[in-house]
N, CA, C and O atoms as a Tripos MOL2 file, in Angstrom:
@<TRIPOS>MOLECULE
protein
  164   163    41     0     0
PROTEIN
NO_CHARGES

@<TRIPOS>ATOM
      1 N         -31.6340  -34.7170  -71.4100 N.3       1 MET1
      2 CA        -32.7070  -35.3000  -71.4970 C.3       1 MET1
      3 C         -32.6990  -36.3750  -71.6620 C.2       1 MET1
      4 O         -31.9520  -36.5670  -72.6220 O.2       1 MET1
      5 N         -33.2620  -37.6990  -71.1500 N.am      2 GLU2
      6 CA        -33.3350  -38.8460  -71.0580 C.3       2 GLU2
      7 C         -34.4300  -39.4060  -70.8470 C.2       2 GLU2
      8 O         -35.2250  -39.1090  -69.9550 O.2       2 GLU2
      9 N         -34.6010  -40.6660  -72.0440 N.am      3 TYR3
     10 CA        -35.8120  -41.5990  -71.7510 C.3       3 TYR3
     11 C         -35.3090  -42.6680  -71.9340 C.2       3 TYR3
     12 O         -34.2090  -42.7170  -72.4850 O.2       3 TYR3
     13 N         -36.0200  -43.9260  -71.4910 N.am      4 ALA4
     14 CA        -36.2980  -45.0970  -71.2240 C.3       4 ALA4
     15 C         -37.4730  -45.8610  -72.0470 C.2       4 ALA4
     16 O         -38.6580  -45.7680  -71.7270 O.2       4 ALA4
     17 N         -36.9910  -46.6470  -73.1710 N.am      5 LEU5
     18 CA        -37.7530  -47.2550  -73.7010 C.3       5 LEU5
     19 C         -37.4130  -48.9290  -74.1130 C.2       5 LEU5
     20 O         -36.3170  -49.3490  -73.7440 O.2       5 LEU5
     21 N         -38.0870  -49.6260  -74.6660 N.am      6 PRO6
     22 CA        -37.5570  -51.1840  -74.5820 C.3       6 PRO6
     23 C         -36.6030  -51.3200  -75.6360 C.2       6 PRO6
     24 O         -36.8290  -50.7730  -76.7160 O.2       6 PRO6
     25 N         -35.4310  -52.0710  -75.4240 N.am      7 VAL7
     26 CA        -34.3120  -52.4970  -76.4210 C.3       7 VAL7
     27 C         -35.0490  -52.6890  -77.8880 C.2       7 VAL7
     28 O         -34.6030  -52.0640  -78.8500 O.2       7 VAL7
     29 N         -35.9100  -53.3550  -78.0030 N.am      8 ASP8
     30 CA        -36.5080  -53.7870  -79.3930 C.3       8 ASP8
     31 C         -37.0620  -52.3600  -80.0390 C.2       8 ASP8
     32 O         -37.2330  -52.3610  -81.2580 O.2       8 ASP8
     33 N         -37.2870  -51.4200  -79.4700 N.am      9 ALA9
     34 CA        -37.9530  -50.0980  -80.0300 C.3       9 ALA9
     35 C         -36.5720  -49.1250  -80.4750 C.2       9 ALA9
     36 O         -36.7620  -48.1240  -81.1660 O.2       9 ALA9
     37 N         -35.3760  -49.4470  -80.0870 N.am     10 ALA10
     38 CA        -34.3470  -48.2190  -80.0190 C.3      10 ALA10
     39 C         -33.8960  -48.2330  -81.6240 C.2      10 ALA10
     40 O         -33.3640  -47.1860  -81.9940 O.2      10 ALA10
     41 N         -34.0270  -49.1950  -82.5420 N.am     11 VAL11
     42 CA        -33.9100  -48.7470  -83.8190 C.3      11 VAL11
     43 C         -34.8600  -47.9500  -84.5730 C.2      11 VAL11
     44 O         -34.4260  -47.0400  -85.2790 O.2      11 VAL11
     45 N         -35.8810  -48.1400  -84.5190 N.am     12 SER12
     46 CA        -36.9820  -47.2210  -84.6990 C.3      12 SER12
     47 C         -37.1670  -45.8320  -84.2220 C.2      12 SER12
     48 O         -37.5140  -44.8320  -84.8510 O.2      12 SER12
     49 N         -36.9030  -45.9650  -83.1460 N.am     13 ALA13
     50 CA        -36.9970  -44.3560  -82.0580 C.3      13 ALA13
     51 C         -35.6280  -43.8070  -82.8200 C.2      13 ALA13
     52 O         -35.8990  -42.7230  -83.3360 O.2      13 ALA13
     53 N         -34.4100  -44.1420  -83.0370 N.am     14 LEU14
     54 CA        -33.2910  -43.6170  -83.7570 C.3      14 LEU14
     55 C         -33.5510  -43.0410  -84.9000 C.2      14 LEU14
     56 O         -33.0470  -41.9580  -85.2000 O.2      14 LEU14
     57 N         -34.5650  -43.8520  -85.8640 N.am     15 ARG15
     58 CA        -34.5420  -43.6420  -86.9310 C.3      15 ARG15
     59 C         -35.6860  -42.4480  -87.1580 C.2      15 ARG15
     60 O         -35.6210  -41.8100  -88.2090 O.2      15 ARG15
     61 N         -36.5810  -42.1790  -86.3320 N.am     16 GLU16
     62 CA        -37.5010  -40.9630  -86.1670 C.3      16 GLU16
     63 C         -36.8050  -39.9290  -85.9320 C.2      16 GLU16
     64 O         -37.0050  -38.8330  -86.4570 O.2      16 GLU16
     65 N         -35.9300  -40.1870  -85.1240 N.am     17 ILE17
     66 CA        -35.2450  -38.8650  -84.2670 C.3      17 ILE17
     67 C         -34.3920  -38.3350  -85.4730 C.2      17 ILE17
     68 O         -34.2740  -37.1200  -85.6250 O.2      17 ILE17
     69 N         -33.6650  -39.4170  -86.5240 N.am     18 GLU18
     70 CA        -33.2340  -38.6430  -87.5130 C.3      18 GLU18
     71 C         -34.3520  -38.2270  -88.4710 C.2      18 GLU18
     72 O         -34.2860  -37.0230  -88.7170 O.2      18 GLU18
     73 N         -35.0570  -38.6690  -88.9030 N.am     19 ARG19
     74 CA        -36.2700  -37.8220  -89.6370 C.3      19 ARG19
     75 C         -36.5780  -36.7520  -88.9540 C.2      19 ARG19
     76 O         -36.8570  -35.7710  -89.6440 O.2      19 ARG19
     77 N         -36.6220  -36.6080  -87.6540 N.am     20 LEU20
     78 CA        -37.4400  -35.3130  -87.2670 C.3      20 LEU20
     79 C         -36.1040  -34.1630  -87.4280 C.2      20 LEU20
     80 O         -36.3550  -33.0320  -87.8450 O.2      20 LEU20
     81 N         -34.8410  -34.5150  -87.1010 N.am     21 ILE21
     82 CA        -33.8470  -33.7730  -87.1420 C.3      21 ILE21
     83 C         -33.9720  -33.1420  -88.5800 C.2      21 ILE21
     84 O         -34.0850  -31.9170  -88.6220 O.2      21 ILE21
     85 N         -33.9620  -34.0170  -90.0480 N.am     22 ALA22
     86 CA        -33.8530  -33.9040  -90.8590 C.3      22 ALA22
     87 C         -34.9880  -32.8800  -91.4310 C.2      22 ALA22
     88 O         -34.6210  -31.9740  -92.1800 O.2      22 ALA22
     89 N         -36.0220  -32.9830  -91.1700 N.am     23 ARG23
     90 CA        -37.2620  -32.5360  -91.4930 C.3      23 ARG23
     91 C         -37.3330  -31.1370  -90.9520 C.2      23 ARG23
     92 O         -37.8410  -30.2650  -91.6570 O.2      23 ARG23
     93 N         -36.8770  -30.8560  -89.7880 N.am     24 GLN24
     94 CA        -36.7720  -29.8270  -89.1690 C.3      24 GLN24
     95 C         -35.5370  -28.8680  -89.3580 C.2      24 GLN24
     96 O         -35.3140  -27.7950  -88.7970 O.2      24 GLN24
     97 N         -34.7250  -29.6070  -90.3870 N.am     25 ASN25
     98 CA        -33.2310  -28.8900  -90.5320 C.3      25 ASN25
     99 C         -32.4970  -28.4220  -89.1680 C.2      25 ASN25
    100 O         -31.9030  -27.3470  -89.0830 O.2      25 ASN25
    101 N         -32.5900  -29.2140  -88.2720 N.am     26 LEU26
    102 CA        -32.1460  -28.9050  -86.9780 C.3      26 LEU26
    103 C         -30.4920  -29.1020  -86.9350 C.2      26 LEU26
    104 O         -29.9130  -29.9410  -87.6240 O.2      26 LEU26
    105 N         -29.9200  -28.3210  -86.1440 N.am     27 ARG27
    106 CA        -28.4170  -28.4790  -85.9380 C.3      27 ARG27
    107 C         -28.3400  -29.1740  -84.2810 C.2      27 ARG27
    108 O         -28.6780  -28.6690  -83.2110 O.2      27 ARG27
    109 N         -27.8050  -30.4050  -84.5630 N.am     28 VAL28
    110 CA        -27.8510  -31.1580  -83.2190 C.3      28 VAL28
    111 C         -26.0650  -31.0060  -82.7490 C.2      28 VAL28
    112 O         -25.1560  -31.4440  -83.4550 O.2      28 VAL28
    113 N         -25.9190  -30.4980  -81.8050 N.am     29 ASN29
    114 CA        -24.4380  -30.0020  -81.3720 C.3      29 ASN29
    115 C         -24.1170  -30.9170  -80.2350 C.2      29 ASN29
    116 O         -23.1460  -30.5650  -79.5640 O.2      29 ASN29
    117 N         -24.7390  -32.0400  -79.8660 N.am     30 VAL30
    118 CA        -24.5260  -32.9550  -78.9820 C.3      30 VAL30
    119 C         -24.5890  -34.3650  -79.3160 C.2      30 VAL30
    120 O         -25.2830  -34.6830  -80.2820 O.2      30 VAL30
    121 N         -24.0050  -35.2090  -78.7000 N.am     31 PRO31
    122 CA        -24.4790  -36.8080  -79.4920 C.3      31 PRO31
    123 C         -25.5770  -37.1030  -78.7790 C.2      31 PRO31
    124 O         -26.0010  -36.4710  -77.8110 O.2      31 PRO31
    125 N         -26.1560  -38.3230  -79.3940 N.am     32 ILE32
    126 CA        -27.5080  -38.7670  -79.3490 C.3      32 ILE32
    127 C         -26.7850  -40.1250  -79.0650 C.2      32 ILE32
    128 O         -26.1250  -40.7260  -79.9130 O.2      32 ILE32
    129 N         -27.0220  -40.6220  -77.5330 N.am     33 GLU33
    130 CA        -26.2650  -41.7340  -77.0520 C.3      33 GLU33
    131 C         -27.4640  -42.9030  -76.5870 C.2      33 GLU33
    132 O         -28.5710  -42.6960  -76.0890 O.2      33 GLU33
    133 N         -26.9820  -43.8460  -76.8500 N.am     34 VAL34
    134 CA        -28.0610  -45.2360  -76.6470 C.3      34 VAL34
    135 C         -27.0380  -45.9140  -75.6660 C.2      34 VAL34
    136 O         -25.8150  -46.0250  -75.7590 O.2      34 VAL34
    137 N         -28.0380  -46.3900  -74.5640 N.am     35 ARG35
    138 CA        -27.2250  -47.2960  -73.3460 C.3      35 ARG35
    139 C         -28.2250  -48.4020  -73.0750 C.2      35 ARG35
    140 O         -29.3830  -48.1380  -72.7500 O.2      35 ARG35
    141 N         -27.9090  -49.2770  -73.1700 N.am     36 CYS36
    142 CA        -28.7150  -50.3640  -72.6020 C.3      36 CYS36
    143 C         -28.3760  -51.1200  -70.9860 C.2      36 CYS36
    144 O         -27.2460  -51.3030  -70.5330 O.2      36 CYS36
    145 N         -29.4490  -51.4160  -70.4270 N.am     37 ALA37
    146 CA        -29.2500  -51.7420  -69.1100 C.3      37 ALA37
    147 C         -30.3950  -53.0410  -68.8560 C.2      37 ALA37
    148 O         -31.4320  -53.2040  -69.4990 O.2      37 ALA37
    149 N         -29.8520  -53.9530  -67.6620 N.am     38 PRO38
    150 CA        -30.8800  -54.7970  -67.5370 C.3      38 PRO38
    151 C         -32.3560  -54.1730  -67.0220 C.2      38 PRO38
    152 O         -32.5560  -52.9650  -66.8940 O.2      38 PRO38
    153 N         -33.0620  -54.9170  -66.8300 N.am     39 ALA39
    154 CA        -34.6200  -54.2590  -66.4520 C.3      39 ALA39
    155 C         -34.5170  -54.2880  -64.8350 C.2      39 ALA39
    156 O         -33.8480  -55.1020  -64.2000 O.2      39 ALA39
    157 N         -35.1900  -53.4000  -64.3710 N.am     40 ASP40
    158 CA        -35.2880  -53.1730  -62.7600 C.3      40 ASP40
    159 C         -36.2290  -54.3030  -62.2100 C.2      40 ASP40
    160 O         -37.2850  -54.5570  -62.7880 O.2      40 ASP40
    161 N         -35.7490  -55.1140  -60.8530 N.am     41 ASP41
    162 CA        -36.8870  -55.7740  -60.3810 C.3      41 ASP41
    163 C         -37.8750  -55.0880  -60.1390 C.2      41 ASP41
    164 O         -38.9060  -55.6150  -59.7210 O.2      41 ASP41
@<TRIPOS>BOND
     1     1     2 1
     2     2     3 1
     3     3     4 2
     4     3     5 am
     5     5     6 1
     6     6     7 1
     7     7     8 2
     8     7     9 am
     9     9    10 1
    10    10    11 1
    11    11    12 2
    12    11    13 am
    13    13    14 1
    14    14    15 1
    15    15    16 2
    16    15    17 am
    17    17    18 1
    18    18    19 1
    19    19    20 2
    20    19    21 am
    21    21    22 1
    22    22    23 1
    23    23    24 2
    24    23    25 am
    25    25    26 1
    26    26    27 1
    27    27    28 2
    28    27    29 am
    29    29    30 1
    30    30    31 1
    31    31    32 2
    32    31    33 am
    33    33    34 1
    34    34    35 1
    35    35    36 2
    36    35    37 am
    37    37    38 1
    38    38    39 1
    39    39    40 2
    40    39    41 am
    41    41    42 1
    42    42    43 1
    43    43    44 2
    44    43    45 am
    45    45    46 1
    46    46    47 1
    47    47    48 2
    48    47    49 am
    49    49    50 1
    50    50    51 1
    51    51    52 2
    52    51    53 am
    53    53    54 1
    54    54    55 1
    55    55    56 2
    56    55    57 am
    57    57    58 1
    58    58    59 1
    59    59    60 2
    60    59    61 am
    61    61    62 1
    62    62    63 1
    63    63    64 2
    64    63    65 am
    65    65    66 1
    66    66    67 1
    67    67    68 2
    68    67    69 am
    69    69    70 1
    70    70    71 1
    71    71    72 2
    72    71    73 am
    73    73    74 1
    74    74    75 1
    75    75    76 2
    76    75    77 am
    77    77    78 1
    78    78    79 1
    79    79    80 2
    80    79    81 am
    81    81    82 1
    82    82    83 1
    83    83    84 2
    84    83    85 am
    85    85    86 1
    86    86    87 1
    87    87    88 2
    88    87    89 am
    89    89    90 1
    90    90    91 1
    91    91    92 2
    92    91    93 am
    93    93    94 1
    94    94    95 1
    95    95    96 2
    96    95    97 am
    97    97    98 1
    98    98    99 1
    99    99   100 2
   100    99   101 am
   101   101   102 1
   102   102   103 1
   103   103   104 2
   104   103   105 am
   105   105   106 1
   106   106   107 1
   107   107   108 2
   108   107   109 am
   109   109   110 1
   110   110   111 1
   111   111   112 2
   112   111   113 am
   113   113   114 1
   114   114   115 1
   115   115   116 2
   116   115   117 am
   117   117   118 1
   118   118   119 1
   119   119   120 2
   120   119   121 am
   121   121   122 1
   122   122   123 1
   123   123   124 2
   124   123   125 am
   125   125   126 1
   126   126   127 1
   127   127   128 2
   128   127   129 am
   129   129   130 1
   130   130   131 1
   131   131   132 2
   132   131   133 am
   133   133   134 1
   134   134   135 1
   135   135   136 2
   136   135   137 am
   137   137   138 1
   138   138   139 1
   139   139   140 2
   140   139   141 am
   141   141   142 1
   142   142   143 1
   143   143   144 2
   144   143   145 am
   145   145   146 1
   146   146   147 1
   147   147   148 2
   148   147   149 am
   149   149   150 1
   150   150   151 1
   151   151   152 2
   152   151   153 am
   153   153   154 1
   154   154   155 1
   155   155   156 2
   156   155   157 am
   157   157   158 1
   158   158   159 1
   159   159   160 2
   160   159   161 am
   161   161   162 1
   162   162   163 1
   163   163   164 2
@<TRIPOS>SUBSTRUCTURE
     1 MET1         2 RESIDUE 1 A MET
     2 GLU2         6 RESIDUE 1 A GLU
     3 TYR3        10 RESIDUE 1 A TYR
     4 ALA4        14 RESIDUE 1 A ALA
     5 LEU5        18 RESIDUE 1 A LEU
     6 PRO6        22 RESIDUE 1 A PRO
     7 VAL7        26 RESIDUE 1 A VAL
     8 ASP8        30 RESIDUE 1 A ASP
     9 ALA9        34 RESIDUE 1 A ALA
    10 ALA10       38 RESIDUE 1 A ALA
    11 VAL11       42 RESIDUE 1 A VAL
    12 SER12       46 RESIDUE 1 A SER
    13 ALA13       50 RESIDUE 1 A ALA
    14 LEU14       54 RESIDUE 1 A LEU
    15 ARG15       58 RESIDUE 1 A ARG
    16 GLU16       62 RESIDUE 1 A GLU
    17 ILE17       66 RESIDUE 1 A ILE
    18 GLU18       70 RESIDUE 1 A GLU
    19 ARG19       74 RESIDUE 1 A ARG
    20 LEU20       78 RESIDUE 1 A LEU
    21 ILE21       82 RESIDUE 1 A ILE
    22 ALA22       86 RESIDUE 1 A ALA
    23 ARG23       90 RESIDUE 1 A ARG
    24 GLN24       94 RESIDUE 1 A GLN
    25 ASN25       98 RESIDUE 1 A ASN
    26 LEU26      102 RESIDUE 1 A LEU
    27 ARG27      106 RESIDUE 1 A ARG
    28 VAL28      110 RESIDUE 1 A VAL
    29 ASN29      114 RESIDUE 1 A ASN
    30 VAL30      118 RESIDUE 1 A VAL
    31 PRO31      122 RESIDUE 1 A PRO
    32 ILE32      126 RESIDUE 1 A ILE
    33 GLU33      130 RESIDUE 1 A GLU
    34 VAL34      134 RESIDUE 1 A VAL
    35 ARG35      138 RESIDUE 1 A ARG
    36 CYS36      142 RESIDUE 1 A CYS
    37 ALA37      146 RESIDUE 1 A ALA
    38 PRO38      150 RESIDUE 1 A PRO
    39 ALA39      154 RESIDUE 1 A ALA
    40 ASP40      158 RESIDUE 1 A ASP
    41 ASP41      162 RESIDUE 1 A ASP
C-alpha cells in the first residue's frame, strides 16, 4: 500500500503509525518506507 502526503507531514504521520501499531499491539513484518520526490507539474 502506498500513500502520498506533503513532506511536512511525514514526521507526524510516522509517529501516528507508531502509536497505532503500539495501541493495537500489531506485529509489522514489513518495513515502513518513506521516499521523497519532487512535485509533479
